Amino acid sequence: LSPTEQRRIQQLTLDGGTVTIMFTDLVNSTAITTSVGDARAQQYLRVHNAILRTEFAAHSGLEVKGQGDGFMVVFTSARQALRCAIAIQVRLREYNAQQPELPIVVRIGLNLGEVISEDEDFFGTAVILAARVAAQAVGEQILISPLLHRILEHSGEFVATSIGPRALKGFPEEQELFAVEWQDTAGGSVS
């Protein structure tokens, strides 16, 4: 992101603006490291990071932090965030078709809400919920929160199916989560 885009996201959050928060997680990263060794696992992680960071940049996402085998990213646009998530899964599917012996499998969770910005990081209930949504996803799945689903359901651009209510750690009530359909997306184009 350009410094201007980064300042825009920072300003939005300072002004009580709304952002879309994405968490990604590389599935089975510890098992992969123990099975292929540290050097090969680190190369695998570098490829993962490059693919995801390319899509974050292409979709105006601000990488807040890397978490070893995943990322926290914020977007000013819910549509751009979802386009990014789909593009990541499509790119990984293409990569895995060429590298089937060691596929890169990622799960993604997204939520929308107001956040607190402090020391180049983001905090608050919306962030925690996004992390919990991601934790419910399985490999190659994109899950979204009920609020994000309500905002995007009439866009005509995305299709998401309820996976039912889920108990999320730290939240008193179950949350109905939605799986975004992306497998039929050809060539990384989302329209």
PDB file of C-alpha atoms in Angstrom:
ATOM      1  CA  LEU A   1       0.000   0.000   0.000  1.00  0.00           C
ATOM      2  CA  SER A   2       1.076   3.521  -0.613  1.00  0.00           C
ATOM      3  CA  PRO A   3       1.718   5.725   2.410  1.00  0.00           C
ATOM      4  CA  THR A   4      -1.493   7.585   1.501  1.00  0.00           C
ATOM      5  CA  GLU A   5      -3.561   4.374   1.645  1.00  0.00           C
ATOM      6  CA  GLN A   6      -1.951   3.399   4.940  1.00  0.00           C
ATOM      7  CA  ARG A   7      -2.763   6.826   6.399  1.00  0.00           C
ATOM      8  CA  ARG A   8      -6.350   6.482   5.146  1.00  0.00           C
ATOM      9  CA  ILE A   9      -6.824   3.206   7.014  1.00  0.00           C
ATOM     10  CA  GLN A  10      -5.205   4.652  10.128  1.00  0.00           C
ATOM     11  CA  GLN A  11      -7.429   7.757   9.936  1.00  0.00           C
ATOM     12  CA  LEU A  12     -10.577   5.692   9.427  1.00  0.00           C
ATOM     13  CA  THR A  13      -9.881   3.716  12.547  1.00  0.00           C
ATOM     14  CA  LEU A  14      -9.033   6.798  14.589  1.00  0.00           C
ATOM     15  CA  ASP A  15     -12.314   8.388  13.501  1.00  0.00           C
ATOM     16  CA  GLY A  16     -14.385   5.348  14.496  1.00  0.00           C
ATOM     17  CA  GLY A  17     -14.581   4.166  10.898  1.00  0.00           C
ATOM     18  CA  THR A  18     -15.327   0.632   9.869  1.00  0.00           C
ATOM     19  CA  VAL A  19     -12.801  -1.769   8.360  1.00  0.00           C
ATOM     20  CA  THR A  20     -12.944  -5.365   7.232  1.00  0.00           C
ATOM     21  CA  ILE A  21     -10.516  -7.608   9.085  1.00  0.00           C
ATOM     22  CA  MET A  22      -9.069 -10.763   7.532  1.00  0.00           C
ATOM     23  CA  PHE A  23      -7.154 -13.509   9.291  1.00  0.00           C
ATOM     24  CA  THR A  24      -5.386 -16.214   7.320  1.00  0.00           C
ATOM     25  CA  ASP A  25      -3.897 -19.424   8.672  1.00  0.00           C
ATOM     26  CA  LEU A  26      -1.641 -21.937   6.941  1.00  0.00           C
ATOM     27  CA  VAL A  27      -3.126 -25.356   7.689  1.00  0.00           C
ATOM     28  CA  ASN A  28      -0.839 -28.041   9.197  1.00  0.00           C
ATOM     29  CA  SER A  29       2.256 -25.832   9.207  1.00  0.00           C
ATOM     30  CA  THR A  30       3.804 -27.538  12.239  1.00  0.00           C
ATOM     31  CA  ALA A  31       3.275 -31.016  10.791  1.00  0.00           C
ATOM     32  CA  ILE A  32       4.799 -29.876   7.506  1.00  0.00           C
ATOM     33  CA  THR A  33       7.842 -28.442   9.275  1.00  0.00           C
ATOM     34  CA  THR A  34       8.456 -31.646  11.202  1.00  0.00           C
ATOM     35  CA  SER A  35       7.998 -33.804   8.097  1.00  0.00           C
ATOM     36  CA  VAL A  36      10.110 -31.857   5.567  1.00  0.00           C
ATOM     37  CA  GLY A  37      12.633 -30.161   7.855  1.00  0.00           C
ATOM     38  CA  ASP A  38      13.281 -26.566   8.765  1.00  0.00           C
ATOM     39  CA  ALA A  39      14.997 -25.420   5.546  1.00  0.00           C
ATOM     40  CA  ARG A  40      12.336 -26.771   3.180  1.00  0.00           C
ATOM     41  CA  ALA A  41       9.545 -25.607   5.492  1.00  0.00           C
ATOM     42  CA  GLN A  42      10.996 -22.091   5.501  1.00  0.00           C
ATOM     43  CA  GLN A  43      11.080 -22.068   1.683  1.00  0.00           C
ATOM     44  CA  TYR A  44       7.466 -23.297   1.687  1.00  0.00           C
ATOM     45  CA  LEU A  45       6.527 -20.470   4.065  1.00  0.00           C
ATOM     46  CA  ARG A  46       8.282 -17.904   1.840  1.00  0.00           C
ATOM     47  CA  VAL A  47       6.188 -19.045  -1.155  1.00  0.00           C
ATOM     48  CA  HIS A  48       3.020 -18.860   0.981  1.00  0.00           C
ATOM     49  CA  ASN A  49       3.925 -15.363   2.159  1.00  0.00           C
ATOM     50  CA  ALA A  50       4.714 -14.127  -1.364  1.00  0.00           C
ATOM     51  CA  ILE A  51       1.427 -15.377  -2.814  1.00  0.00           C
ATOM     52  CA  LEU A  52      -0.668 -13.881  -0.026  1.00  0.00           C
ATOM     53  CA  ARG A  53       1.203 -10.571   0.084  1.00  0.00           C
ATOM     54  CA  THR A  54       0.800 -10.162  -3.672  1.00  0.00           C
ATOM     55  CA  GLU A  55      -2.973 -10.475  -3.283  1.00  0.00           C
ATOM     56  CA  PHE A  56      -3.084  -8.183  -0.237  1.00  0.00           C
ATOM     57  CA  ALA A  57      -1.346  -5.470  -2.268  1.00  0.00           C
ATOM     58  CA  ALA A  58      -3.490  -6.068  -5.368  1.00  0.00           C
ATOM     59  CA  HIS A  59      -6.665  -5.609  -3.295  1.00  0.00           C
ATOM     60  CA  SER A  60      -5.560  -2.616  -1.176  1.00  0.00           C
ATOM     61  CA  GLY A  61      -5.187  -4.624   2.014  1.00  0.00           C
ATOM     62  CA  LEU A  62      -2.992  -3.356   4.827  1.00  0.00           C
ATOM     63  CA  GLU A  63      -0.924  -6.143   6.371  1.00  0.00           C
ATOM     64  CA  VAL A  64      -1.136  -5.435  10.075  1.00  0.00           C
ATOM     65  CA  LYS A  65       1.025  -8.335  11.165  1.00  0.00           C
ATOM     66  CA  GLY A  66       2.345 -11.706  10.207  1.00  0.00           C
ATOM     67  CA  GLN A  67       1.781 -14.415  12.756  1.00  0.00           C
ATOM     68  CA  GLY A  68       4.312 -17.043  11.724  1.00  0.00           C
ATOM     69  CA  ASP A  69       1.980 -19.041   9.517  1.00  0.00           C
ATOM     70  CA  GLY A  70      -0.748 -16.489   8.925  1.00  0.00           C
ATOM     71  CA  PHE A  71      -1.621 -12.837   8.606  1.00  0.00           C
ATOM     72  CA  MET A  72      -3.927 -10.168   9.937  1.00  0.00           C
ATOM     73  CA  VAL A  73      -4.948  -7.728   7.195  1.00  0.00           C
ATOM     74  CA  VAL A  74      -7.424  -4.831   7.145  1.00  0.00           C
ATOM     75  CA  PHE A  75      -9.323  -3.344   4.217  1.00  0.00           C
ATOM     76  CA  THR A  76     -11.405  -0.200   3.854  1.00  0.00           C
ATOM     77  CA  SER A  77     -13.707  -2.080   1.459  1.00  0.00           C
ATOM     78  CA  ALA A  78     -15.588  -5.251   2.409  1.00  0.00           C
ATOM     79  CA  ARG A  79     -15.848  -6.188  -1.273  1.00  0.00           C
ATOM     80  CA  GLN A  80     -12.118  -5.796  -1.795  1.00  0.00           C
ATOM     81  CA  ALA A  81     -11.455  -7.944   1.268  1.00  0.00           C
ATOM     82  CA  LEU A  82     -13.650 -10.728  -0.055  1.00  0.00           C
ATOM     83  CA  ARG A  83     -12.204 -10.419  -3.557  1.00  0.00           C
ATOM     84  CA  CYS A  84      -8.772 -10.761  -1.969  1.00  0.00           C
ATOM     85  CA  ALA A  85      -9.765 -13.878  -0.014  1.00  0.00           C
ATOM     86  CA  ILE A  86     -11.132 -15.496  -3.168  1.00  0.00           C
ATOM     87  CA  ALA A  87      -8.070 -14.505  -5.199  1.00  0.00           C
ATOM     88  CA  ILE A  88      -5.817 -16.077  -2.555  1.00  0.00           C
ATOM     89  CA  GLN A  89      -7.674 -19.385  -2.704  1.00  0.00           C
ATOM     90  CA  VAL A  90      -7.672 -19.368  -6.522  1.00  0.00           C
ATOM     91  CA  ARG A  91      -3.933 -18.595  -6.668  1.00  0.00           C
ATOM     92  CA  LEU A  92      -3.189 -21.345  -4.152  1.00  0.00           C
ATOM     93  CA  ARG A  93      -5.294 -23.822  -6.127  1.00  0.00           C
ATOM     94  CA  GLU A  94      -3.251 -22.958  -9.234  1.00  0.00           C
ATOM     95  CA  TYR A  95       0.026 -23.264  -7.318  1.00  0.00           C
ATOM     96  CA  ASN A  96      -1.008 -26.586  -5.779  1.00  0.00           C
ATOM     97  CA  ALA A  97      -1.853 -28.007  -9.215  1.00  0.00           C
ATOM     98  CA  GLN A  98       1.796 -27.382 -10.144  1.00  0.00           C
ATOM     99  CA  GLN A  99       3.227 -28.482  -6.762  1.00  0.00           C
ATOM    100  CA  PRO A 100       0.977 -31.337  -5.597  1.00  0.00           C
ATOM    101  CA  GLU A 101       3.622 -32.971  -3.407  1.00  0.00           C
ATOM    102  CA  LEU A 102       3.522 -30.110  -0.891  1.00  0.00           C
ATOM    103  CA  PRO A 103       0.322 -28.082  -1.329  1.00  0.00           C
ATOM    104  CA  ILE A 104      -0.213 -24.771   0.418  1.00  0.00           C
ATOM    105  CA  VAL A 105      -3.599 -24.916   2.159  1.00  0.00           C
ATOM    106  CA  VAL A 106      -4.991 -21.813   3.860  1.00  0.00           C
ATOM    107  CA  ARG A 107      -8.133 -21.053   5.820  1.00  0.00           C
ATOM    108  CA  ILE A 108      -9.497 -17.523   5.932  1.00  0.00           C
ATOM    109  CA  GLY A 109     -11.933 -15.712   8.212  1.00  0.00           C
ATOM    110  CA  LEU A 110     -13.336 -12.201   7.849  1.00  0.00           C
ATOM    111  CA  ASN A 111     -15.382  -9.787   9.902  1.00  0.00           C
ATOM    112  CA  LEU A 112     -16.362  -6.152   9.629  1.00  0.00           C
ATOM    113  CA  GLY A 113     -16.435  -3.577  12.389  1.00  0.00           C
ATOM    114  CA  GLU A 114     -14.936  -0.674  14.234  1.00  0.00           C
ATOM    115  CA  VAL A 115     -11.466  -1.218  15.651  1.00  0.00           C
ATOM    116  CA  ILE A 116      -9.038   0.558  17.927  1.00  0.00           C
ATOM    117  CA  SER A 117      -5.747   1.502  16.287  1.00  0.00           C
ATOM    118  CA  GLU A 118      -2.693   1.633  18.510  1.00  0.00           C
ATOM    119  CA  ASP A 119       1.029   1.226  17.808  1.00  0.00           C
ATOM    120  CA  GLU A 120       0.392   0.144  14.187  1.00  0.00           C
ATOM    121  CA  ASP A 121      -1.899  -2.668  15.352  1.00  0.00           C
ATOM    122  CA  PHE A 122      -5.653  -3.061  15.630  1.00  0.00           C
ATOM    123  CA  PHE A 123      -7.686  -4.210  18.605  1.00  0.00           C
ATOM    124  CA  GLY A 124     -11.268  -4.708  19.707  1.00  0.00           C
ATOM    125  CA  THR A 125     -14.198  -7.073  19.518  1.00  0.00           C
ATOM    126  CA  ALA A 126     -14.335  -6.925  15.710  1.00  0.00           C
ATOM    127  CA  VAL A 127     -10.728  -8.129  15.514  1.00  0.00           C
ATOM    128  CA  ILE A 128     -11.297 -10.924  18.020  1.00  0.00           C
ATOM    129  CA  LEU A 129     -14.395 -12.081  16.150  1.00  0.00           C
ATOM    130  CA  ALA A 130     -12.479 -12.161  12.849  1.00  0.00           C
ATOM    131  CA  ALA A 131      -9.819 -14.362  14.464  1.00  0.00           C
ATOM    132  CA  ARG A 132     -12.465 -16.697  15.908  1.00  0.00           C
ATOM    133  CA  VAL A 133     -14.215 -16.947  12.524  1.00  0.00           C
ATOM    134  CA  ALA A 134     -10.903 -17.916  10.885  1.00  0.00           C
ATOM    135  CA  ALA A 135     -10.318 -20.563  13.558  1.00  0.00           C
ATOM    136  CA  GLN A 136     -13.616 -22.225  12.580  1.00  0.00           C
ATOM    137  CA  ALA A 137     -12.634 -22.555   8.917  1.00  0.00           C
ATOM    138  CA  VAL A 138     -11.137 -25.684   7.420  1.00  0.00           C
ATOM    139  CA  GLY A 139      -8.473 -25.750   4.728  1.00  0.00           C
ATOM    140  CA  GLU A 140      -9.391 -23.940   1.503  1.00  0.00           C
ATOM    141  CA  GLN A 141     -12.432 -22.390   3.187  1.00  0.00           C
ATOM    142  CA  ILE A 142     -13.404 -18.730   3.466  1.00  0.00           C
ATOM    143  CA  LEU A 143     -15.760 -18.004   6.358  1.00  0.00           C
ATOM    144  CA  ILE A 144     -17.442 -14.686   7.050  1.00  0.00           C
ATOM    145  CA  SER A 145     -19.258 -13.283  10.052  1.00  0.00           C
ATOM    146  CA  PRO A 146     -23.014 -12.658  10.129  1.00  0.00           C
ATOM    147  CA  LEU A 147     -22.511  -8.891   9.843  1.00  0.00           C
ATOM    148  CA  LEU A 148     -20.276  -9.177   6.802  1.00  0.00           C
ATOM    149  CA  HIS A 149     -22.759 -11.577   5.230  1.00  0.00           C
ATOM    150  CA  ARG A 150     -25.637  -9.125   5.770  1.00  0.00           C
ATOM    151  CA  ILE A 151     -23.676  -6.339   4.129  1.00  0.00           C
ATOM    152  CA  LEU A 152     -22.617  -8.372   1.086  1.00  0.00           C
ATOM    153  CA  GLU A 153     -25.550 -10.725   0.551  1.00  0.00           C
ATOM    154  CA  HIS A 154     -27.366  -8.430  -1.873  1.00  0.00           C
ATOM    155  CA  SER A 155     -24.281  -7.380  -3.821  1.00  0.00           C
ATOM    156  CA  GLY A 156     -24.854 -10.027  -6.476  1.00  0.00           C
ATOM    157  CA  GLU A 157     -21.111 -10.584  -6.518  1.00  0.00           C
ATOM    158  CA  PHE A 158     -20.646 -13.214  -3.826  1.00  0.00           C
ATOM    159  CA  VAL A 159     -22.410 -16.401  -2.820  1.00  0.00           C
ATOM    160  CA  ALA A 160     -22.173 -17.577   0.779  1.00  0.00           C
ATOM    161  CA  THR A 161     -23.921 -20.484   2.458  1.00  0.00           C
ATOM    162  CA  SER A 162     -24.658 -20.797   6.157  1.00  0.00           C
ATOM    163  CA  ILE A 163     -22.693 -23.461   7.992  1.00  0.00           C
ATOM    164  CA  GLY A 164     -24.948 -22.908  10.986  1.00  0.00           C
ATOM    165  CA  PRO A 165     -24.365 -21.366  14.388  1.00  0.00           C
ATOM    166  CA  ARG A 166     -20.992 -21.900  16.037  1.00  0.00           C
ATOM    167  CA  ALA A 167     -19.797 -21.341  19.583  1.00  0.00           C
ATOM    168  CA  LEU A 168     -16.850 -18.963  19.423  1.00  0.00           C
ATOM    169  CA  LYS A 169     -14.415 -18.723  22.315  1.00  0.00           C
ATOM    170  CA  GLY A 170     -15.132 -15.683  24.460  1.00  0.00           C
ATOM    171  CA  PHE A 171     -18.476 -14.828  22.846  1.00  0.00           C
ATOM    172  CA  PRO A 172     -21.589 -15.510  24.934  1.00  0.00           C
ATOM    173  CA  GLU A 173     -23.858 -16.325  21.993  1.00  0.00           C
ATOM    174  CA  GLU A 174     -23.335 -18.615  19.043  1.00  0.00           C
ATOM    175  CA  GLN A 175     -22.649 -16.877  15.740  1.00  0.00           C
ATOM    176  CA  GLU A 176     -24.045 -18.062  12.417  1.00  0.00           C
ATOM    177  CA  LEU A 177     -21.093 -18.305  10.038  1.00  0.00           C
ATOM    178  CA  PHE A 178     -21.160 -18.352   6.247  1.00  0.00           C
ATOM    179  CA  ALA A 179     -18.869 -20.144   3.799  1.00  0.00           C
ATOM    180  CA  VAL A 180     -18.072 -18.146   0.680  1.00  0.00           C
ATOM    181  CA  GLU A 181     -18.250 -20.157  -2.516  1.00  0.00           C
ATOM    182  CA  TRP A 182     -15.113 -19.626  -4.553  1.00  0.00           C
ATOM    183  CA  GLN A 183     -14.257 -22.965  -6.191  1.00  0.00           C
ATOM    184  CA  ASP A 184     -15.981 -22.095  -9.483  1.00  0.00           C
ATOM    185  CA  THR A 185     -14.023 -18.878  -9.837  1.00  0.00           C
ATOM    186  CA  ALA A 186     -11.942 -19.234 -12.989  1.00  0.00           C
ATOM    187  CA  GLY A 187      -8.595 -17.621 -13.566  1.00  0.00           C
ATOM    188  CA  GLY A 188      -8.646 -15.528 -10.419  1.00  0.00           C
ATOM    189  CA  SER A 189     -11.305 -13.202 -11.799  1.00  0.00           C
ATOM    190  CA  VAL A 190     -13.975 -12.155  -9.369  1.00  0.00           C
ATOM    191  CA  SER A 191     -16.756 -10.051 -10.791  1.00  0.00           C
TER     192      SER A 191
END
